[in-house]
XYZ file of C-alpha atoms in Angstrom:
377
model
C 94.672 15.830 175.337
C 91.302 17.549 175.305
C 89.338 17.302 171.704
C 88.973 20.566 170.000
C 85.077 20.930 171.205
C 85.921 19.733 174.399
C 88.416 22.574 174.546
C 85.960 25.175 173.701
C 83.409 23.881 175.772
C 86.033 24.497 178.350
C 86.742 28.456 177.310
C 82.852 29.048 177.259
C 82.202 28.045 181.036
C 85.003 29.562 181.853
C 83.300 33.128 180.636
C 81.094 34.079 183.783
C 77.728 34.717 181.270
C 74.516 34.929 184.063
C 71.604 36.129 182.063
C 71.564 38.354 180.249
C 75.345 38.621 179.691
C 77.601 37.105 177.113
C 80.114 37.315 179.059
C 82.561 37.449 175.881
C 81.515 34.158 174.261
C 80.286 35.983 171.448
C 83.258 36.870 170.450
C 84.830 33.454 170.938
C 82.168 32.296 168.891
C 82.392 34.967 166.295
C 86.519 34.289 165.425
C 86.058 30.908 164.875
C 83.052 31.516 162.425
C 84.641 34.186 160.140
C 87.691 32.052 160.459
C 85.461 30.162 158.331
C 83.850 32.002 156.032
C 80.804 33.035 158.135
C 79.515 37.022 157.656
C 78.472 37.990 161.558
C 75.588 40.380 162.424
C 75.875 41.641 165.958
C 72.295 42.626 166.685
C 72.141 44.531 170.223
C 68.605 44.844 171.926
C 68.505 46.451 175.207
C 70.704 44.893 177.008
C 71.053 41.943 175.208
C 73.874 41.046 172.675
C 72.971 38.816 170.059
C 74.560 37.983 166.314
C 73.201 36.186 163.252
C 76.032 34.309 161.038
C 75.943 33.342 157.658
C 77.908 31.012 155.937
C 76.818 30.756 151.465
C 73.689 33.230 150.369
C 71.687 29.765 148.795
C 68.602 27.672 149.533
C 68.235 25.906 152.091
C 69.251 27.575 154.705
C 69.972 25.398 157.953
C 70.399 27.351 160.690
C 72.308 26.176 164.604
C 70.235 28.003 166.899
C 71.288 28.614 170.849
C 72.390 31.075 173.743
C 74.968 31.746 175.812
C 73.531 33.307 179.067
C 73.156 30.591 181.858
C 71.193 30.488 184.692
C 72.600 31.981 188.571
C 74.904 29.190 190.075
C 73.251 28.885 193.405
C 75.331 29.097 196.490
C 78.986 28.775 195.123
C 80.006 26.313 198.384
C 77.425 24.161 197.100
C 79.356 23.237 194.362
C 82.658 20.632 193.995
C 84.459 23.212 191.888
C 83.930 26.335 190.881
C 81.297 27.325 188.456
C 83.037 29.017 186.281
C 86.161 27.241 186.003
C 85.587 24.165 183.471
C 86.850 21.011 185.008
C 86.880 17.518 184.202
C 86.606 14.807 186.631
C 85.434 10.753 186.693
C 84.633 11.186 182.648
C 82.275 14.278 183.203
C 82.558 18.343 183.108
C 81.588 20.483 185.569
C 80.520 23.868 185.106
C 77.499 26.028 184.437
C 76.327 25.445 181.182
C 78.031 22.544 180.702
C 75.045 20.870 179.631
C 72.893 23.941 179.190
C 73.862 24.897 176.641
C 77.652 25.558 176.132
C 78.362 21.921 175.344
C 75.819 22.189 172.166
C 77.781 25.780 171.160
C 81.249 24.584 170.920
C 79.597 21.098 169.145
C 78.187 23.564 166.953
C 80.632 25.484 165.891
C 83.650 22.131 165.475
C 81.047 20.378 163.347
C 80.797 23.255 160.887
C 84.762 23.526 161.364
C 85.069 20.106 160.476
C 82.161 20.166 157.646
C 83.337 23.261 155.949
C 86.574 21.803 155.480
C 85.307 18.521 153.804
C 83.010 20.298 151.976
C 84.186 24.100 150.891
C 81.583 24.752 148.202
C 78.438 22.949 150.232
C 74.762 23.517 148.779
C 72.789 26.184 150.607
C 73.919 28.101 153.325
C 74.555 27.806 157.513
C 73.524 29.631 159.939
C 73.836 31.094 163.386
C 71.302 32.761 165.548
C 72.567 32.974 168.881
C 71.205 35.201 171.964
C 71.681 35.865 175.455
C 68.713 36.064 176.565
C 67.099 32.575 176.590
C 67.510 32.068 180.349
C 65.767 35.663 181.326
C 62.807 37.254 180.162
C 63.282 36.672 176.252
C 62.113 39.780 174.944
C 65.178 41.842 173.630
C 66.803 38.096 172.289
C 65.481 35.050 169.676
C 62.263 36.893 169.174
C 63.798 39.843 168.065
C 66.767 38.528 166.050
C 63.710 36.751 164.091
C 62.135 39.759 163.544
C 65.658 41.177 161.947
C 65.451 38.068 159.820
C 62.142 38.334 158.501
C 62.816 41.933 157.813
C 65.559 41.043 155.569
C 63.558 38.361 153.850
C 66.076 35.772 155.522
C 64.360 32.298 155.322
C 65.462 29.596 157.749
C 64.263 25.888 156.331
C 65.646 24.013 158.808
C 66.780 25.213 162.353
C 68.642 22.917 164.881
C 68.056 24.312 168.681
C 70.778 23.024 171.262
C 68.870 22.469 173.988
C 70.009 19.909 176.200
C 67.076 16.835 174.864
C 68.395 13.847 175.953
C 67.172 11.819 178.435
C 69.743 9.088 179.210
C 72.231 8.565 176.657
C 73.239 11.437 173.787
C 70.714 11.478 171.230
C 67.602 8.934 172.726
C 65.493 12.071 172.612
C 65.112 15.134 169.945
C 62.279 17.390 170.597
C 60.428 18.137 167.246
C 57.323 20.427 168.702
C 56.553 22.253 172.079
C 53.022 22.312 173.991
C 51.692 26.407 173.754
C 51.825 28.262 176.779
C 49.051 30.345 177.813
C 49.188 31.982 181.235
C 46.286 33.939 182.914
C 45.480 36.135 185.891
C 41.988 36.559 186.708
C 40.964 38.571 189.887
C 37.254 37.740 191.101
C 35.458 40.767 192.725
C 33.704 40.599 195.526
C 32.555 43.140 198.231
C 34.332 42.809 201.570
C 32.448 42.993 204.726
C 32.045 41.515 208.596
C 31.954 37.543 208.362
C 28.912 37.847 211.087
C 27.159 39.666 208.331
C 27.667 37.698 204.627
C 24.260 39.342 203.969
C 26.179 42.896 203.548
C 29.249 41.626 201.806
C 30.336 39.261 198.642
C 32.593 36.750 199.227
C 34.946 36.102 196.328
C 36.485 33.277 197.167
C 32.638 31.548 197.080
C 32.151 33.150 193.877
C 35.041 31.587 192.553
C 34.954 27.936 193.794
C 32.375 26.896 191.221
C 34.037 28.492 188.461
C 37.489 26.873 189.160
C 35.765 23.343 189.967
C 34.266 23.477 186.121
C 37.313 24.712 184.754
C 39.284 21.925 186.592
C 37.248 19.554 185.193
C 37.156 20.668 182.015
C 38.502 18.437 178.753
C 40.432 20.907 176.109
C 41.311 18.220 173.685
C 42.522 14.788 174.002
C 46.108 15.734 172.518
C 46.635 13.799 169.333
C 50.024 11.221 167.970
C 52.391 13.705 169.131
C 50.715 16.082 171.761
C 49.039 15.386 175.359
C 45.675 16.071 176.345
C 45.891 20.342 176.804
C 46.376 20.750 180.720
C 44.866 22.971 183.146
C 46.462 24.145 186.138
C 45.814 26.489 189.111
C 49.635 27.420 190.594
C 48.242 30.567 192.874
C 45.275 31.617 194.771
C 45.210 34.765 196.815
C 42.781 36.750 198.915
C 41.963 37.372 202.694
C 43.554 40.477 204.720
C 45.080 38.078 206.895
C 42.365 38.816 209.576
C 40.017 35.668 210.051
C 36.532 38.001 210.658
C 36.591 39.606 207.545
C 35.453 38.432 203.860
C 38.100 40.103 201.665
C 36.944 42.147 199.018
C 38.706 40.334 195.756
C 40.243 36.904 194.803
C 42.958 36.501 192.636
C 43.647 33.292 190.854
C 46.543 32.221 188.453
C 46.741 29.412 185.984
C 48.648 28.157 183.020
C 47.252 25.703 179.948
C 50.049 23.952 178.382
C 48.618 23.214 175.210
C 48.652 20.803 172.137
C 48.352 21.736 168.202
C 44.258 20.104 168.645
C 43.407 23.912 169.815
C 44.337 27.761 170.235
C 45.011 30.277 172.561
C 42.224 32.131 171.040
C 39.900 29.427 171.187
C 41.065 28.558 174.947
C 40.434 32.233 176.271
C 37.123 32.567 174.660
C 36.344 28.746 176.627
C 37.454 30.444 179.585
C 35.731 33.583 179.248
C 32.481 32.074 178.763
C 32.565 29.993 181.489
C 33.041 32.680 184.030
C 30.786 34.817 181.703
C 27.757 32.008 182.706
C 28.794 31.943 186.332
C 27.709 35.897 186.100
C 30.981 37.180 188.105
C 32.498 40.833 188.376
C 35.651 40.217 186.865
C 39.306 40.988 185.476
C 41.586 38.891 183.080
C 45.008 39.313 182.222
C 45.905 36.608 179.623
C 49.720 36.223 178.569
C 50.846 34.424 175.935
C 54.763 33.188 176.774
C 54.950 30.530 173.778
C 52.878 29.323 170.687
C 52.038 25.415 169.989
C 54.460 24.075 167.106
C 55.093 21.159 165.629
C 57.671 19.883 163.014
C 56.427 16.802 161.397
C 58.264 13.676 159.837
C 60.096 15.528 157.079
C 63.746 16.113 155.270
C 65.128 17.780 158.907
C 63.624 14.865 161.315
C 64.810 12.465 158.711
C 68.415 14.312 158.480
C 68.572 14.181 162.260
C 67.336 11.136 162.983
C 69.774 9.176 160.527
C 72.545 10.803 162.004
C 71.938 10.096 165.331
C 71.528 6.378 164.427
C 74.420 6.281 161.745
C 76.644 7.932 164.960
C 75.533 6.140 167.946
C 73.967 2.895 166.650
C 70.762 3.091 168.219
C 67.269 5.377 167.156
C 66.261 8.192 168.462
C 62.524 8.790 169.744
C 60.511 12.334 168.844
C 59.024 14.102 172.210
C 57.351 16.688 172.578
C 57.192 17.111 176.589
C 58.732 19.702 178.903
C 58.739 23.456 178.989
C 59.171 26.042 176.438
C 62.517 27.139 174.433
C 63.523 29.626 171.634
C 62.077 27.499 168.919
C 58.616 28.808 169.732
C 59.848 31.923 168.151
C 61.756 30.271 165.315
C 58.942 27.950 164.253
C 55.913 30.415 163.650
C 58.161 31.542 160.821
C 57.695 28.205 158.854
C 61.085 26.637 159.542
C 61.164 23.448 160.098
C 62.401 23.074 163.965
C 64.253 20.127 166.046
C 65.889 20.588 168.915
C 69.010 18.074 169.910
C 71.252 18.713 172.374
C 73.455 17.031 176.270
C 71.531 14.369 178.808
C 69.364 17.125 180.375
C 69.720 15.636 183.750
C 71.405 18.125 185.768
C 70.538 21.579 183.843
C 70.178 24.465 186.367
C 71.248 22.603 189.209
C 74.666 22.658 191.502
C 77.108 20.475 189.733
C 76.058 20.977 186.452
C 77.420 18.297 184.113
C 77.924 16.581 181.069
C 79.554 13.525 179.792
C 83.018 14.551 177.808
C 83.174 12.146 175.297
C 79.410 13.121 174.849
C 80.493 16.306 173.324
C 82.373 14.769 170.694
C 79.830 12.416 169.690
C 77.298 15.467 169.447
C 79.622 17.196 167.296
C 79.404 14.179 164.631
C 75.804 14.222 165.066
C 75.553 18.035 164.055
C 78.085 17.675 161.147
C 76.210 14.515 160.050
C 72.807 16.532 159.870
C 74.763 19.041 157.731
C 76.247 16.375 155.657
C 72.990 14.844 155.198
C 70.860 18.160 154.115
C 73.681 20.364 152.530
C 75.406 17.606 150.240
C 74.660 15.681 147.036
């Protein structure tokens, strides 16, 4: 017999949701919460379907954050079974967004089944801000179901993200902060002309060399207890007509600093800026900003976390801040504290996407733990 998660883990990758669609899980979501007492918000941007559920109108106000859009499945003969039919095999199941992140929903939403009814009349209040738009562009989802919520002078204290964090076994890794993300494009002009005569033209791609080798070699920071060193890298360079006898007339160049909490955006495009500024270039620069810097130091949600991972499992869990961005770079900035906890995050986005079953359970004692912990005398 499957567990009650389990189960709904089950009916979520079974609803075909490619970003940005829902593909009904909303609404899955939605009867079980005002089963339970929850008041639901459907909050449509664009395209995007999104709802914020409440649960209790008192401080503090823990919040399960996550989305239900998942990314393509590849080509559909590359997988054992089919996508979008939920099966278990060998102790695991298959599906797309097994692991990322329909396995953290349904965990959500049996530990606040089970929580609720041990504990009707809990302190505070519980939360749901869930999007479908996490996967795409992430314009029209979190970041504008925040807004909503700081409109309405809705506080989150603590927010719990479902991404999938661990590393090797449930719970070895939470993720309490998330290098900035600071992408630029910067096109180099130059005056194209006959390679036989440089003397008439400007080559670009010369002009640029020394400004990439200092920016290369550049230190940013040197990270601090939590954070890496900020990194630099070039991921494109483009220029030339394609012809070999002619020096092309511009150079474009993109790169990306993943940064730690010892700097700024603001402070890293004015570095930038001045360096090209000394290497006396004709130039453009497009900076965009995809995610802020954030951290959420030891505190009462680490603490609740972290206990309940070790009180469930046996074993401690270790803070990271590494990878890529999620939706808690919107949540953060608000002044809610942030963790995110969520599946082994081994085979997210790939063919065969997987999770352990009897994972899902334990994660689902984890997340009512955490509510036991913050929201109980």
């Amino acid at each position: 017999m499957s567990s009650a998660t389990l189960t709904l883990a089950k009916q979520l990758i079974n609803r075909a949701s490619v970003t940005p669609s829902d593909g009904g899980c909303h609404d899955l979501m939605i009867d079980r919460l005002e089963a339970i007492g929850f008041t639901v918000t459907r909050l449509p941007f664009g395209e995007v379907d999104n709802f914020w559920a409440q649960r209790g109108e008192s401080k503090p106000l823990f919040a399960f954050a996550g989305h239900t859009d998942v990314v393509p499945t590849g080509p559909l003969e590359s997988w054992d079974s089919p996508p979008f039919e939920a099966t278990e095999r060998d102790g695991y199941l298959y599906g797309r967004g097994a692991a990322d992140m329909k396995g953290s929903l349904a965990a959500m939403i049996t530990a606040c089944e089970a929580f609720v009814a041990e504990h009707p009349d809990h302190l505070g209040s519980i939360g749901f801000l869930i999007t479908s738009d996490e996967e795409g562009p992430a314009v029209d989802g979190t970041v504008k179901v925040v807004e909503y919520l700081e409109e309405n002078n809705i506080k989150i204290d603590y927010c719990l993200v479902g991404e999938p964090s661990s590393t090797t076994k449930l719970g070895d890794v939470i993720k309490n902060g998330r290098r900035g993300s600071l992408g630029c494009r910067l096109v180099i002009n130059g005056i194209q002309g006959h390679v036989a005569y440089p003397h008439l033209a400007e080559n670009p791609i010369h002009r640029a060399m020394p400004v990439l080798a200092e920016l290369s070699a550049m230190s940013w920071d040197n990270g601090n207890e939590f954070f890496p060193a900020t990194s630099f890298q070039i991921s494109n360079i483009n220029s030339g007509t394609g012809a070999t006898n002619v020096i092309p007339g511009e150079c474009e160049v993109i790169f990306n600093f993943r940064y730690s909490t010892e700097t700024t955006h603001e402070k890293l495009q004015q570095q930038v800026e001045a360096i090209i500024d000394k290497h006396q270039l004709n130039y453009e620069v497009e900076w965009n900003l995809s995610g802020l810097s954030f951290l959420t130091d030891v505190g009462e949600l680490v603490d609740a976390t972290c206990r309940a991972i070790e009180s469930t499992t046996g074993y401690a869990t270790k803070l990271s801040t590494a990878g890529g961005t999620s939706d808690a770079r919107f949540i953060a900035p608000t002044g809610s504290q942030v963790v995110e906890l969520g599946p082994i995050n081994a085979t997210i986005h790939q063919v065969n996407e997987c999770v352990r079953s009897s994972d899902l359970d334990l994660l689902s004692t984890v997340y009512q733990r955490i509510l036991d912990n913050l929201l109980t005398k």
